[in-house]
Amino acid sequence: MNPPSARARLLLTAAAAVTLAGVAVGYTALRSASGADVVTGPVTGARLQVVSDGVLSFVSRDDPTGPREVTGERCDRAYAAGGTVSCLRPMSALNAGELVVFDSTLQRRLRTVPLQGIPNRTRVSESGRMVSWTEFVEGHSYTSGSFSTNTGILDLKTGDVLWSLEYFTSMKDGVPVVAPDTNFWGVTFAADDNRFYVSMSTGGKRFLMRGDFRAMRMEVIAENVECPSLSPDGTRIAFKAAVNGDPAQGWRLSTMDLASGVVVPLAETRSVDDQPAWLDDDTVAYAIRRDEAASDVWAVPADGSGTPRLLVPAASSPATLEPPADRPHR
């Protein structure tokens, strides 16, 4: 394990490692790749946040295939919860990127974290306090045996940045994992802002880890679980499971009950290479690529019943938002 002073060295304060800047958001009149009309005023009622044509956008929960509100914020991946919005975007041809964190109005930039790789996954805890990101340091696909990722966590309350989960102690069957080929990706947070779940690969296998942020410790609790997403009630994980344990054969969208370990394959039988998102306790949303440049957001019941339905065309990174008066950041 790391010595007690490791946390002080590895968790850098915002003053030393993160920049603050104000940002103004403009609304742009566009037509999306799907042909959907774009409005310049806010979408009212319950909303979904998505990335549409490479920019942060909003649609109505009641009419997700209809008009959408497009902001001026460019994102490759995004998420929102608890009054906090996270946005991952590349910054140069060398694949350097950044994590930008906004308040719910997008009028105030809370943090900017510089990245060195290709932005890939991001999540925000229910309270809006904790923000995670994953970037590809080498490679650009989880099907490759040579990919390398880096996953970090930002604590907005303390301003601390954990630059890599590799600094945590990882355990499997009571034994520390010390292999040089470990990779971590796809954090999802529990409601207490301390526990989290994340994928780990080592020795050609993929595992679900349960983490303790304060203790800087993670342990394996299941195998063949990638890109986990914790349900709103905290009882289930939605995830992608490699078909026959082989990512080259694609992934099956599934859920797992954390208490029993029972896995339920969902009705979506196409390969889902995405970190799913829960719209509510009964519905899971995810992106399906149409081609290299475009994807659509689909939804499916979380109990294995029903059939997939197109939720938001020409979009990705779905996140359920509270009604327009978002609760303030805590």
Short mmCIF file of N, CA and C in Angstrom, two decimals, residues 236 255 264-267 278 281-284 300-306:
data_model
loop_
_atom_site.label_atom_id
_atom_site.label_comp_id
_atom_site.label_asym_id
_atom_site.label_seq_id
_atom_site.Cartn_x
_atom_site.Cartn_y
_atom_site.Cartn_z
N ARG A 236 -28.66 -2.01 -8.49
CA ARG A 236 -28.25 -2.74 -9.68
C ARG A 236 -27.20 -1.96 -10.46
N THR A 255 -27.89 -6.10 -16.93
CA THR A 255 -27.92 -5.54 -15.58
C THR A 255 -27.53 -6.63 -14.59
N VAL A 264 -28.96 -10.10 -15.77
CA VAL A 264 -30.09 -10.17 -16.70
C VAL A 264 -29.68 -9.50 -18.01
N PRO A 265 -29.53 -10.28 -19.11
CA PRO A 265 -29.29 -9.66 -20.41
C PRO A 265 -30.53 -8.86 -20.83
N LEU A 266 -30.33 -7.65 -21.34
CA LEU A 266 -31.46 -6.82 -21.73
C LEU A 266 -31.86 -7.11 -23.17
N ALA A 267 -32.99 -6.53 -23.58
CA ALA A 267 -33.58 -6.87 -24.87
C ALA A 267 -32.78 -6.34 -26.05
N TRP A 278 -28.97 5.36 -16.62
CA TRP A 278 -30.32 5.06 -16.17
C TRP A 278 -31.19 6.32 -16.34
N ASP A 281 -35.42 4.13 -12.50
CA ASP A 281 -35.11 2.79 -11.99
C ASP A 281 -35.55 1.67 -12.92
N ASP A 282 -36.31 2.00 -13.96
CA ASP A 282 -36.85 0.97 -14.84
C ASP A 282 -36.31 1.02 -16.26
N THR A 283 -35.51 2.02 -16.60
CA THR A 283 -35.13 2.23 -18.00
C THR A 283 -33.65 2.57 -18.12
N VAL A 284 -33.00 1.91 -19.08
CA VAL A 284 -31.58 2.13 -19.34
C VAL A 284 -31.42 2.72 -20.74
N VAL A 300 -34.16 0.93 -23.27
CA VAL A 300 -34.70 -0.42 -23.15
C VAL A 300 -35.09 -0.65 -21.69
N PRO A 301 -36.12 -1.45 -21.42
CA PRO A 301 -36.46 -1.76 -20.03
C PRO A 301 -35.32 -2.46 -19.30
N ALA A 302 -35.16 -2.17 -18.02
CA ALA A 302 -34.04 -2.69 -17.24
C ALA A 302 -34.26 -4.10 -16.72
N ASP A 303 -35.45 -4.67 -16.95
CA ASP A 303 -35.74 -6.01 -16.43
C ASP A 303 -35.61 -7.11 -17.49
N GLY A 304 -35.14 -6.76 -18.68
CA GLY A 304 -34.97 -7.76 -19.74
C GLY A 304 -36.18 -7.91 -20.64
N SER A 305 -37.26 -7.22 -20.33
CA SER A 305 -38.48 -7.32 -21.14
C SER A 305 -38.46 -6.28 -22.25
N GLY A 306 -39.53 -6.28 -23.05
CA GLY A 306 -39.74 -5.24 -24.03
C GLY A 306 -38.79 -5.30 -25.21
#
